Short mmCIF file of C-alpha atoms and ligand atoms in Angstrom, two decimals:
data_model
loop_
_atom_site.label_atom_id
_atom_site.label_comp_id
_atom_site.label_asym_id
_atom_site.label_seq_id
_atom_site.Cartn_x
_atom_site.Cartn_y
_atom_site.Cartn_z
CA MET A 1 176.75 105.53 62.32
CA THR A 2 179.48 102.96 62.02
CA PHE A 3 181.17 105.42 59.77
CA ASN A 4 181.27 107.85 62.65
CA LEU A 5 182.35 105.38 65.28
CA MET A 6 185.72 104.64 63.77
CA PRO A 7 187.30 108.04 64.17
CA ARG A 8 185.80 108.27 67.61
CA LYS A 9 187.49 105.04 68.64
CA ILE A 10 190.75 106.21 67.15
CA THR A 11 190.41 109.48 68.97
CA SER A 12 189.80 107.83 72.31
CA ILE A 13 192.69 105.42 71.81
CA ALA A 14 194.92 108.30 70.83
CA LEU A 15 193.72 110.18 73.87
CA LEU A 16 194.48 107.21 76.07
CA LEU A 17 197.94 106.87 74.57
CA LEU A 18 198.52 110.53 75.25
CA LEU A 19 197.25 110.22 78.77
CA VAL A 20 199.39 107.25 79.79
CA PRO A 21 202.74 109.10 79.84
CA LEU A 22 201.04 112.16 81.29
CA LEU A 23 199.68 110.11 84.13
CA VAL A 24 203.09 108.61 84.84
CA ILE A 25 204.64 112.08 84.95
CA ALA A 26 201.87 113.30 87.19
CA GLN A 27 202.61 110.43 89.54
CA GLU A 28 206.16 111.68 90.11
CA ARG A 29 205.55 112.50 93.72
CA VAL A 30 207.64 114.91 95.75
CA ASP A 31 207.22 115.07 99.50
CA LEU A 32 207.16 118.80 100.22
CA ASN A 33 207.25 118.15 103.93
CA VAL A 34 210.49 116.21 103.66
CA MET A 35 211.99 118.81 101.33
CA HIS A 36 211.25 121.52 103.84
CA LYS A 37 212.89 119.51 106.60
CA ILE A 38 216.02 119.03 104.48
CA LYS A 39 216.22 122.75 103.72
CA ALA A 40 215.68 123.69 107.34
CA GLU A 41 218.42 121.30 108.45
CA GLU A 42 220.97 122.70 105.98
CA PHE A 43 220.12 126.40 105.81
CA GLY A 44 219.84 126.68 109.55
CA ALA A 45 222.59 126.68 112.15
CA ASN A 46 222.86 122.90 111.91
CA SER A 47 224.82 122.70 108.66
CA LYS A 48 228.08 120.82 109.08
CA VAL A 49 229.25 121.08 105.50
CA MET A 50 231.98 123.69 106.08
CA ASP A 51 233.20 121.78 109.11
CA ILE A 52 233.62 118.73 106.87
CA VAL A 53 235.42 120.90 104.30
CA TYR A 54 237.76 122.18 107.03
CA ASN A 55 238.68 118.64 108.03
CA LEU A 56 239.20 117.40 104.47
CA THR A 57 241.35 120.43 103.51
CA ASP A 58 243.06 122.39 106.32
CA ARG A 59 243.18 119.56 108.81
CA TYR A 60 243.92 116.44 106.73
CA GLY A 61 244.46 117.65 103.16
CA PRO A 62 245.81 117.51 100.57
CA ARG A 63 244.67 113.99 99.73
CA LEU A 64 246.92 112.75 96.94
CA THR A 65 245.90 109.11 96.42
CA ASN A 66 247.66 106.82 98.91
CA SER A 67 249.64 109.64 100.54
CA PRO A 68 249.82 109.66 104.36
CA GLN A 69 247.32 112.57 104.33
CA TYR A 70 244.92 110.62 102.12
CA ARG A 71 244.97 107.72 104.56
CA ALA A 72 244.58 110.00 107.59
CA ALA A 73 241.63 111.76 105.94
CA GLY A 74 240.05 108.35 105.27
CA ASP A 75 240.40 107.42 108.94
CA TRP A 76 238.89 110.76 109.98
CA ALA A 77 235.94 110.26 107.61
CA VAL A 78 235.25 106.79 108.99
CA GLY A 79 235.25 108.13 112.55
CA GLN A 80 232.93 111.00 111.64
CA LEU A 81 230.48 108.82 109.70
CA LYS A 82 230.32 106.35 112.58
CA GLU A 83 229.71 109.21 115.02
CA TRP A 84 226.69 110.19 112.94
CA GLY A 85 225.36 106.66 113.35
CA LEU A 86 225.69 105.49 109.76
CA ALA A 87 225.81 101.76 109.00
CA ASN A 88 228.39 99.66 107.14
CA VAL A 89 231.03 102.39 107.53
CA HIS A 90 234.36 101.14 106.21
CA LEU A 91 237.33 101.77 103.98
CA GLU A 92 236.81 99.42 101.05
CA LYS A 93 240.18 98.36 99.74
CA TRP A 94 241.13 98.05 96.10
CA PRO A 95 244.54 97.25 94.69
CA THR A 96 245.99 99.83 92.31
CA PRO A 97 246.41 98.12 88.91
CA GLU A 98 249.68 96.32 88.15
CA ASN A 99 250.50 98.69 85.28
CA ASN A 100 249.15 101.74 87.11
CA LYS A 101 250.35 101.34 90.69
CA ILE A 102 250.13 104.28 93.09
CA PRO A 103 252.71 104.38 95.88
CA GLY A 104 252.41 106.69 98.84
CA TRP A 105 254.20 110.00 98.19
CA GLN A 106 254.54 113.33 99.91
CA CYS A 107 256.70 116.42 99.79
CA THR A 108 258.14 117.15 103.21
CA TYR A 109 260.23 120.21 102.37
CA PHE A 110 260.58 122.67 99.51
CA SER A 111 262.53 125.84 98.95
CA ALA A 112 263.32 127.58 95.66
CA ASN A 113 265.33 130.73 95.16
CA MET A 114 267.10 132.67 92.46
CA VAL A 115 270.55 133.48 93.87
CA GLU A 116 272.16 135.19 90.81
CA PRO A 117 272.08 137.80 89.30
CA THR A 118 270.04 138.89 92.35
CA TYR A 119 268.15 137.13 95.08
CA GLN A 120 264.46 136.28 94.63
CA PRO A 121 262.35 133.72 96.44
CA LEU A 122 260.37 131.64 93.92
CA ILE A 123 256.84 130.20 94.10
CA GLY A 124 256.85 126.55 93.07
CA VAL A 125 255.67 123.06 94.02
CA PRO A 126 257.23 119.71 93.04
CA GLN A 127 255.21 117.46 90.73
CA ALA A 128 253.85 114.35 92.43
CA TRP A 129 255.96 111.18 92.54
CA THR A 130 259.23 112.97 91.80
CA ALA A 131 262.36 112.58 93.90
CA GLY A 132 264.01 115.19 96.10
CA THR A 133 267.37 116.90 95.58
CA ASN A 134 269.35 115.14 98.36
CA GLY A 135 270.09 118.42 100.06
CA PRO A 136 270.35 121.95 98.64
CA VAL A 137 271.53 122.15 95.03
CA THR A 138 272.57 125.19 93.03
CA GLY A 139 272.87 125.24 89.25
CA ASP A 140 272.74 127.40 86.14
CA ALA A 141 269.32 127.78 84.55
CA VAL A 142 269.20 126.80 80.87
CA LEU A 143 266.38 126.79 78.37
CA ALA A 144 266.37 123.39 76.67
CA GLN A 145 263.39 122.33 74.63
CA VAL A 146 263.30 118.89 73.12
CA GLN A 147 260.85 118.33 70.29
CA THR A 148 262.80 115.96 68.04
CA PRO A 149 265.49 113.29 68.35
CA ALA A 150 267.83 115.81 66.66
CA ASP A 151 267.25 118.23 69.59
CA MET A 152 268.41 115.50 71.94
CA ASP A 153 271.55 114.84 69.94
CA LYS A 154 272.38 118.55 69.91
CA LEU A 155 271.90 118.89 73.70
CA HIS A 156 273.69 115.64 74.56
CA GLY A 157 276.59 116.26 76.92
CA THR A 158 275.81 119.93 77.62
CA LEU A 159 273.37 119.71 80.53
CA LYS A 160 275.27 118.17 83.44
CA GLY A 161 274.53 120.02 86.69
CA LYS A 162 272.06 122.36 84.99
CA ILE A 163 268.52 123.32 85.93
CA VAL A 164 266.41 122.98 82.79
CA LEU A 165 263.53 125.30 81.90
CA LEU A 166 261.27 123.14 79.74
CA VAL A 167 259.41 125.89 77.85
CA PRO A 168 260.23 129.46 76.73
CA ALA A 169 258.69 132.35 78.67
CA VAL A 170 254.94 131.78 78.59
CA GLU A 171 252.64 134.37 77.06
CA LEU A 172 250.27 135.86 79.66
CA PRO A 173 247.34 137.49 77.90
CA PHE A 174 245.83 140.59 79.51
CA PRO A 175 243.01 139.27 81.69
CA THR A 176 239.82 140.83 80.36
CA ASN A 177 237.47 138.10 81.56
CA PRO A 178 236.37 137.91 85.19
CA LEU A 179 238.30 135.42 87.29
CA ALA A 180 235.09 133.75 88.44
CA ARG A 181 231.59 133.70 87.04
CA ARG A 182 228.22 131.98 87.15
CA TYR A 183 226.34 130.64 84.15
CA THR A 184 223.98 133.09 82.47
CA ASP A 185 220.46 131.90 81.69
CA GLN A 186 221.43 131.90 78.01
CA GLU A 187 224.45 129.67 78.61
CA LEU A 188 222.28 127.24 80.54
CA ALA A 189 219.68 127.24 77.78
CA ASP A 190 222.45 126.55 75.27
CA LEU A 191 223.36 123.40 77.21
CA VAL A 192 220.06 121.88 76.12
CA PRO A 193 220.26 120.71 72.50
CA ASP A 194 217.21 120.68 70.23
CA ILE A 195 217.71 117.04 69.34
CA ILE A 196 219.21 114.08 71.15
CA PRO A 197 222.91 114.05 70.23
CA SER A 198 224.08 110.79 68.68
CA GLY A 199 226.57 108.55 70.47
CA GLY A 200 225.10 108.12 73.89
CA ARG A 201 228.22 107.56 75.92
CA GLY A 202 231.78 108.64 76.32
CA GLY A 203 232.42 112.27 75.60
CA ARG A 204 234.77 113.50 78.27
CA GLY A 205 234.90 117.21 78.75
CA ALA A 206 237.92 118.93 77.31
CA PRO A 207 240.79 117.02 78.85
CA VAL A 208 242.75 119.31 81.14
CA GLY A 209 245.87 117.57 82.23
CA PRO A 210 249.40 118.54 83.06
CA GLY A 211 250.54 116.60 80.00
CA GLY A 212 248.53 118.84 77.73
CA ARG A 213 250.69 121.90 78.26
CA GLY A 214 253.09 122.86 75.51
CA ALA A 215 252.78 119.53 73.68
CA PRO A 216 255.49 119.77 71.06
CA ASN A 217 254.75 119.57 67.35
CA LEU A 218 256.57 116.36 66.58
CA PRO A 219 258.00 115.81 63.10
CA PRO A 220 256.68 112.79 61.16
CA MET A 221 258.02 109.54 62.65
CA THR A 222 257.36 105.87 62.17
CA PRO A 223 255.67 104.20 65.15
CA GLU A 224 259.01 102.56 66.00
CA GLU A 225 260.85 105.88 65.87
CA ARG A 226 258.20 107.51 67.99
CA GLN A 227 258.40 104.70 70.53
CA ALA A 228 262.18 105.00 70.71
CA PHE A 229 261.91 108.79 71.08
CA THR A 230 259.33 108.51 73.86
CA THR A 231 261.41 105.92 75.70
CA ARG A 232 264.57 108.02 75.47
CA MET A 233 262.67 111.17 76.44
CA ARG A 234 261.45 109.55 79.64
CA THR A 235 264.93 109.48 81.15
CA PHE A 236 266.74 111.96 78.90
CA TRP A 237 267.16 114.75 81.45
CA LYS A 238 268.25 112.32 84.14
CA ASP A 239 270.66 110.53 81.81
CA GLU A 240 272.22 113.88 80.92
CA GLY A 241 272.87 114.68 84.60
CA VAL A 242 270.33 117.49 84.88
CA LEU A 243 269.66 118.56 88.51
CA LEU A 244 265.94 119.17 87.98
CA THR A 245 263.44 120.52 85.47
CA VAL A 246 261.11 123.51 85.88
CA SER A 247 257.98 124.36 83.94
CA ALA A 248 255.17 126.93 83.93
CA ASN A 249 251.68 127.23 82.52
CA PRO A 250 250.05 130.37 81.05
CA ARG A 251 247.05 129.82 83.33
CA GLY A 252 249.40 129.81 86.32
CA GLU A 253 249.80 133.52 86.90
CA SER A 254 249.66 135.80 89.93
CA GLY A 255 251.15 133.26 92.30
CA THR A 256 249.06 130.39 91.04
CA LEU A 257 250.61 127.32 89.48
CA PHE A 258 249.09 124.21 87.94
CA GLY A 259 250.65 120.76 87.88
CA GLY A 260 250.31 117.01 87.90
CA GLY A 261 252.55 114.05 88.52
CA ALA A 262 255.26 111.84 87.05
CA GLN A 263 254.09 109.07 84.72
CA ASN A 264 256.26 106.35 86.22
CA ARG A 265 255.03 106.66 89.79
CA MET A 266 256.85 103.64 91.23
CA ASP A 267 260.28 104.99 90.21
CA THR A 268 261.63 106.61 93.37
CA THR A 269 264.51 108.08 91.35
CA ASN A 270 262.31 110.21 89.07
CA LEU A 271 264.17 113.45 88.40
CA PRO A 272 262.81 116.34 90.52
CA GLN A 273 260.31 118.40 88.51
CA VAL A 274 258.98 121.71 89.71
CA SER A 275 255.90 123.62 88.59
CA MET A 276 256.48 127.39 89.00
CA THR A 277 254.20 130.40 88.87
CA ALA A 278 254.46 132.01 85.44
CA GLU A 279 255.82 135.48 86.29
CA HIS A 280 258.68 134.06 88.36
CA TYR A 281 259.42 131.52 85.66
CA ASN A 282 259.32 134.15 82.94
CA ARG A 283 261.84 136.43 84.66
CA ILE A 284 264.34 133.56 84.72
CA ALA A 285 263.59 132.64 81.10
CA ARG A 286 264.01 136.23 79.87
CA LEU A 287 267.33 136.64 81.72
CA VAL A 288 268.58 133.41 80.16
CA GLU A 289 267.39 134.53 76.72
CA HIS A 290 269.43 137.73 77.25
CA ASN A 291 272.48 135.61 78.10
CA VAL A 292 272.52 136.81 81.72
CA PRO A 293 273.74 133.91 83.87
CA VAL A 294 271.06 132.81 86.35
CA LYS A 295 271.80 130.58 89.30
CA LEU A 296 268.91 128.84 91.04
CA GLN A 297 268.96 127.05 94.34
CA PHE A 298 266.52 124.29 95.28
CA ASP A 299 266.12 122.11 98.32
CA ILE A 300 263.44 119.46 97.89
CA LYS A 301 262.62 116.55 100.16
CA THR A 302 260.03 113.95 99.13
CA GLN A 303 259.08 110.53 100.49
CA PHE A 304 257.83 107.45 98.66
CA ASP A 305 256.12 104.43 100.19
CA THR A 306 256.24 101.74 97.52
CA ALA A 307 255.43 98.98 100.03
CA ASN A 308 251.73 99.82 100.24
CA THR A 309 250.09 100.50 96.89
CA ASP A 310 246.60 99.38 97.90
CA SER A 311 244.06 102.16 97.96
CA PHE A 312 240.53 102.51 99.36
CA ASN A 313 237.11 104.03 98.86
CA VAL A 314 235.11 105.37 101.82
CA VAL A 315 231.72 103.66 102.13
CA ALA A 316 228.76 104.31 104.47
CA ASP A 317 225.10 103.25 104.39
CA ILE A 318 221.64 104.16 105.55
CA PRO A 319 219.79 100.83 105.25
CA GLY A 320 216.53 100.86 103.36
CA SER A 321 213.33 100.03 105.22
CA THR A 322 211.28 98.03 102.70
CA LYS A 323 213.74 97.33 99.82
CA PRO A 324 217.11 97.19 101.59
CA ASP A 325 218.74 95.24 98.76
CA GLU A 326 218.01 98.04 96.27
CA LEU A 327 220.67 100.72 96.19
CA VAL A 328 220.90 104.48 95.61
CA MET A 329 224.44 105.85 95.68
CA VAL A 330 225.87 109.32 96.21
CA GLY A 331 229.49 110.35 96.07
CA GLY A 332 232.46 111.98 94.48
CA HIS A 333 236.17 111.47 94.55
CA PHE A 334 238.04 111.70 97.82
CA ASP A 335 241.54 112.06 96.38
CA SER A 336 243.07 115.34 95.24
CA TRP A 337 246.29 116.75 93.88
CA HIS A 338 248.84 117.98 96.41
CA PHE A 339 249.45 121.55 95.16
CA GLY A 340 246.77 123.11 97.38
CA THR A 341 244.65 121.25 99.93
CA GLY A 342 242.18 119.61 97.52
CA ALA A 343 239.27 121.97 98.29
CA THR A 344 237.31 122.49 95.08
CA ASP A 345 238.70 119.28 93.56
CA ASN A 346 237.17 117.45 95.16
CA GLY A 347 236.77 118.38 98.82
CA ILE A 348 233.44 119.88 97.77
CA GLY A 349 231.97 116.69 96.25
CA ALA A 350 233.19 114.54 99.13
CA SER A 351 231.97 117.02 101.76
CA VAL A 352 228.56 117.44 100.16
CA ALA A 353 228.11 113.66 99.92
CA MET A 354 229.02 113.28 103.61
CA GLU A 355 226.65 116.13 104.48
CA VAL A 356 223.85 114.47 102.48
CA MET A 357 224.31 111.32 104.56
CA ARG A 358 224.33 113.35 107.77
CA ILE A 359 221.13 115.21 106.84
CA LEU A 360 219.23 112.08 105.85
CA LYS A 361 220.38 110.21 108.96
CA THR A 362 219.77 113.12 111.37
CA LEU A 363 216.25 113.68 110.05
CA ASN A 364 215.68 109.95 110.46
CA LEU A 365 213.83 109.84 107.14
CA LYS A 366 212.35 106.49 106.21
CA MET A 367 213.62 105.45 102.82
CA ASP A 368 212.65 102.26 101.02
CA ARG A 369 216.00 101.68 99.35
CA THR A 370 219.42 101.59 100.95
CA VAL A 371 221.37 104.82 100.47
CA ARG A 372 225.12 104.32 100.14
CA MET A 373 227.86 106.90 99.98
CA GLY A 374 231.01 106.13 97.98
CA LEU A 375 234.02 108.45 98.16
CA TRP A 376 236.54 107.33 95.56
CA GLY A 377 240.32 107.16 95.46
CA GLY A 378 242.53 107.33 92.38
CA GLU A 379 240.11 109.46 90.37
CA GLU A 380 242.94 111.75 89.29
CA GLN A 381 244.82 108.73 87.97
CA GLY A 382 241.91 107.62 85.75
CA LEU A 383 238.70 107.03 87.79
CA LEU A 384 240.43 104.02 89.37
CA GLY A 385 238.53 103.80 92.68
CA SER A 386 235.03 104.04 91.26
CA ALA A 387 235.95 101.71 88.39
CA ALA A 388 237.24 99.15 90.91
CA TYR A 389 234.04 99.46 92.94
CA VAL A 390 231.78 99.09 89.90
CA LYS A 391 233.77 96.08 88.71
CA ASP A 392 233.62 94.44 92.16
CA HIS A 393 229.90 95.05 92.67
CA PHE A 394 228.04 95.55 89.39
CA ALA A 395 229.82 94.46 86.22
CA ASP A 396 233.25 94.11 84.69
CA PRO A 397 233.15 96.41 81.64
CA THR A 398 235.41 94.03 79.70
CA VAL A 399 232.73 91.30 80.03
CA MET A 400 229.50 93.27 80.71
CA LYS A 401 227.92 90.45 82.69
CA PRO A 402 225.64 92.06 85.27
CA THR A 403 225.78 90.83 88.87
CA PRO A 404 222.61 90.49 90.98
CA GLU A 405 223.62 93.83 92.57
CA HIS A 406 223.53 95.40 89.10
CA ASP A 407 219.85 94.46 88.79
CA LYS A 408 219.08 96.11 92.15
CA PHE A 409 220.93 99.34 91.46
CA ALA A 410 218.76 102.45 91.24
CA GLY A 411 221.19 105.28 90.48
CA TYR A 412 224.30 107.26 91.38
CA PHE A 413 224.73 111.03 91.91
CA ASN A 414 228.15 112.67 91.65
CA ILE A 415 229.59 116.12 92.37
CA ASP A 416 233.04 117.07 91.09
CA ASN A 417 232.94 120.40 89.23
CA GLY A 418 234.17 122.85 91.85
CA THR A 419 232.39 125.07 94.33
CA GLY A 420 229.71 126.36 91.93
CA ARG A 421 226.12 125.76 92.97
CA ILE A 422 223.88 123.29 91.15
CA ARG A 423 222.16 124.75 88.09
CA GLY A 424 220.86 121.50 86.60
CA ILE A 425 221.87 117.97 85.70
CA TYR A 426 223.38 116.05 82.78
CA LEU A 427 221.20 113.11 81.69
CA GLN A 428 224.20 111.34 80.16
CA GLY A 429 222.10 110.41 77.15
CA ASN A 430 219.29 108.94 79.29
CA GLU A 431 216.35 111.03 78.01
CA MET A 432 213.92 108.69 79.81
CA VAL A 433 214.83 110.21 83.17
CA ARG A 434 214.05 113.77 82.08
CA PRO A 435 210.44 113.95 83.34
CA ILE A 436 211.51 112.61 86.72
CA PHE A 437 214.29 115.14 87.24
CA GLU A 438 212.17 117.97 85.84
CA ALA A 439 209.47 117.19 88.39
CA TRP A 440 212.03 117.16 91.21
CA PHE A 441 213.63 120.41 90.10
CA ALA A 442 210.19 122.02 89.74
CA ALA A 443 209.78 121.61 93.48
CA LEU A 444 213.20 123.23 94.07
CA LYS A 445 212.52 126.38 92.03
CA ASP A 446 213.37 128.58 94.99
CA ILE A 447 217.04 127.51 94.89
CA THR A 448 217.61 126.53 91.25
CA ASN A 449 215.86 126.56 87.90
CA GLY A 450 217.31 123.12 87.29
CA VAL A 451 218.25 122.77 83.64
CA VAL A 452 218.01 119.18 82.46
CA THR A 453 220.21 118.40 79.48
CA VAL A 454 220.52 115.09 77.68
CA ARG A 455 224.21 115.88 77.14
CA ASN A 456 227.10 113.92 78.59
CA THR A 457 229.72 115.34 80.83
CA GLY A 458 232.93 113.51 81.46
CA GLY A 459 236.11 113.24 83.44
CA THR A 460 234.61 112.03 86.68
CA ASP A 461 233.23 109.02 88.49
CA HIS A 462 229.64 108.78 87.26
CA GLN A 463 231.26 107.51 84.06
CA SER A 464 232.30 104.29 85.82
CA TYR A 465 228.57 103.56 86.35
CA ASP A 466 227.52 104.76 82.92
CA ALA A 467 230.16 102.48 81.39
CA VAL A 468 228.27 99.38 82.59
CA GLY A 469 224.78 100.66 81.76
CA LEU A 470 223.89 101.97 85.23
CA PRO A 471 222.23 105.37 85.69
CA GLY A 472 225.01 107.71 86.87
CA PHE A 473 224.62 111.48 86.90
CA GLN A 474 226.75 114.57 87.48
CA PHE A 475 225.06 117.89 88.26
CA ILE A 476 225.60 121.06 86.21
CA GLN A 477 227.49 123.52 88.42
CA ASP A 478 228.43 127.18 88.01
CA PRO A 479 231.99 127.42 86.67
CA MET A 480 233.17 130.01 89.26
CA ASP A 481 237.01 130.18 89.30
CA TYR A 482 237.49 126.44 88.79
CA ASP A 483 239.24 126.55 85.42
CA THR A 484 240.92 129.91 85.91
CA ARG A 485 242.28 129.48 89.40
CA THR A 486 241.69 126.29 91.40
CA HIS A 487 241.54 123.09 89.31
CA HIS A 488 244.83 121.20 90.00
CA SER A 489 246.49 124.36 91.35
CA ASN A 490 248.26 125.50 94.52
CA MET A 491 245.28 127.81 95.15
CA ASP A 492 242.80 124.96 95.46
CA VAL A 493 242.22 125.84 99.11
CA TYR A 494 239.46 126.43 101.67
CA GLU A 495 238.94 130.10 100.72
CA ARG A 496 237.88 129.16 97.19
CA ILE A 497 234.80 127.37 98.56
CA GLN A 498 231.53 129.29 98.78
CA GLN A 499 229.48 128.21 101.78
CA ALA A 500 226.08 129.19 100.38
CA ASP A 501 226.78 127.16 97.25
CA MET A 502 227.83 124.16 99.34
CA GLU A 503 224.57 124.31 101.30
CA GLN A 504 222.51 124.61 98.14
CA MET A 505 224.29 121.58 96.69
CA ALA A 506 223.79 119.54 99.86
CA ILE A 507 220.03 120.29 99.85
CA ILE A 508 219.53 119.41 96.20
CA GLU A 509 221.62 116.28 96.33
CA ALA A 510 219.87 115.17 99.54
CA VAL A 511 216.47 115.71 97.87
CA PHE A 512 217.52 113.77 94.77
CA VAL A 513 218.89 110.90 96.84
CA TYR A 514 215.79 110.82 99.07
CA ASN A 515 213.46 110.86 96.06
CA ALA A 516 215.46 108.15 94.29
CA ALA A 517 215.33 106.02 97.43
CA THR A 518 211.56 106.39 97.88
CA ARG A 519 209.99 106.58 94.39
CA PRO A 520 208.16 103.35 93.54
CA GLU A 521 210.31 102.43 90.52
CA MET A 522 214.03 102.51 89.95
CA PHE A 523 215.23 104.81 87.13
CA PRO A 524 214.72 103.68 83.54
CA ARG A 525 218.05 102.62 82.08
CA LYS A 526 219.92 102.90 78.83
CA GLU A 527 220.90 99.62 77.19
CA MET A 528 223.90 97.79 78.57
CA PRO A 529 226.90 98.71 76.40
CA GLU A 530 229.02 96.20 74.48
CA PRO A 531 232.00 94.82 76.40
CA GLN A 532 234.98 97.19 76.32
CA PRO A 533 238.35 95.59 75.57
CA ALA A 534 240.70 95.72 78.55
CA GLY A 535 242.95 98.78 78.48
CA GLY A 536 240.89 100.44 75.74
CA ARG A 537 238.75 102.53 78.01
CA GLY A 538 237.32 104.49 75.17
CA GLY A 539 236.08 107.92 76.01
CA ARG A 540 236.09 107.57 79.76
CA GLY A 541 239.15 108.42 81.72
CA GLY A 542 241.18 107.27 78.74
CA GLY A 543 243.69 110.04 79.22
CA GLY A 544 244.53 108.48 82.53
CA ARG A 545 243.39 111.52 84.45
CA GLY A 546 240.16 112.67 85.93
CA ASN A 547 238.73 116.04 86.67
ZN1 LIG B 601 237.93 116.16 90.53
#
């Protein structure tokens, strides 16, 4: 008999062990009544999400960090959030870092034309934080690529009064892929690896920045030589008396152009730089290559405000009923580039977060934890606004000492991948949260299958939370025409936003925020990372630019 008891005991213990996690999963409660109310509020005539988009893009956009439009959009958001009855609505100031200051800047006038050998109006936009032309200027177009110090020596003294094309005619491959697309089921399945990938944090997505284009193949140089080259390169065109520089990008075809901004933002004498649509650029480049003289005329007016380099995040709360000191956050970056109106990057994330707050407040849902919205500035300059907020409230990543607020922080949800609807969520290496999110998505099967992948995604503000060991998540979104057409382009405008996708996102994010604010426990967390040395921001935002 005793012989038989042993395995029995083992079996029942094993059964118990098996049952414990099962029970916990089974306890993941979703309130179907509340979910229905949220859907009815957003899918009905009550949705305000496109009205918010209109205000953040057509009315007040673009929202280049610290530009007059950025500040006006912030004031509008505060007024709107207060009108909805939200609490603690304010612009939370943060100073832009000493070595990374962001002055106000805007372009107030731009015209570009080819005047010889024939007339052609040109599609272009100045890069951010570059100076104007001090009235109309006309000059010969020249192709002048600098890849080595020897190139500089050869060009020295030949460029005064010229307009420099920085790259040869760009190759435009025949477009065989659709401009916009959704993920296939197979692509979504492929996002879920069989095993947990090593290296839990970091891992930005492929960095897409204006600096990445046409990076020259530099010859071998000592660090000192490279430093000297870089320093000379910074002002080379200006020192040579060039009127302005023009560049193009192979993605920037059919009237679209992609761009960024000057590195040294506080220098109000930065040489004018223009990003031009590829076909217009290529015509000029080919004429020059055929030794046909080309005269271009530009008139560019820009304004700097170096007196006020402080920025802000937009904050609004719905106070929790029983655990008001515990916090669930929702957000996305508020700033944009200036080429379009900042619609898909990131009018969508900001608008959806505002809509989530409106839905939850309008439905007057009782939530245990406080729900706080954070719309961040300076994301495009390296996740600066969210990093400042996390440092002020939760932990300084260079020290990794948690504040009391850190202990009471439940989780953060971010949207910043264009207009595509939600197809799932990145766990950011936090496999422990999987059963929770799977249970929530299971109840949303009618609007998404909800793929849950342990993978990281990078380049946006949830990384500021992840960097100090707080649960921060970005949803998986359909790619649409984000990479091909809108991301940091002059066609990042209202029309590129799909209303049905926006409503789907608002519903899912509202459900996630509601659930996070009402489930009994906060999310399980990864371990707090080691302190990160100042300046060495590792994998997150290290390139100095966000998505
Ligand atoms: Zn973005």
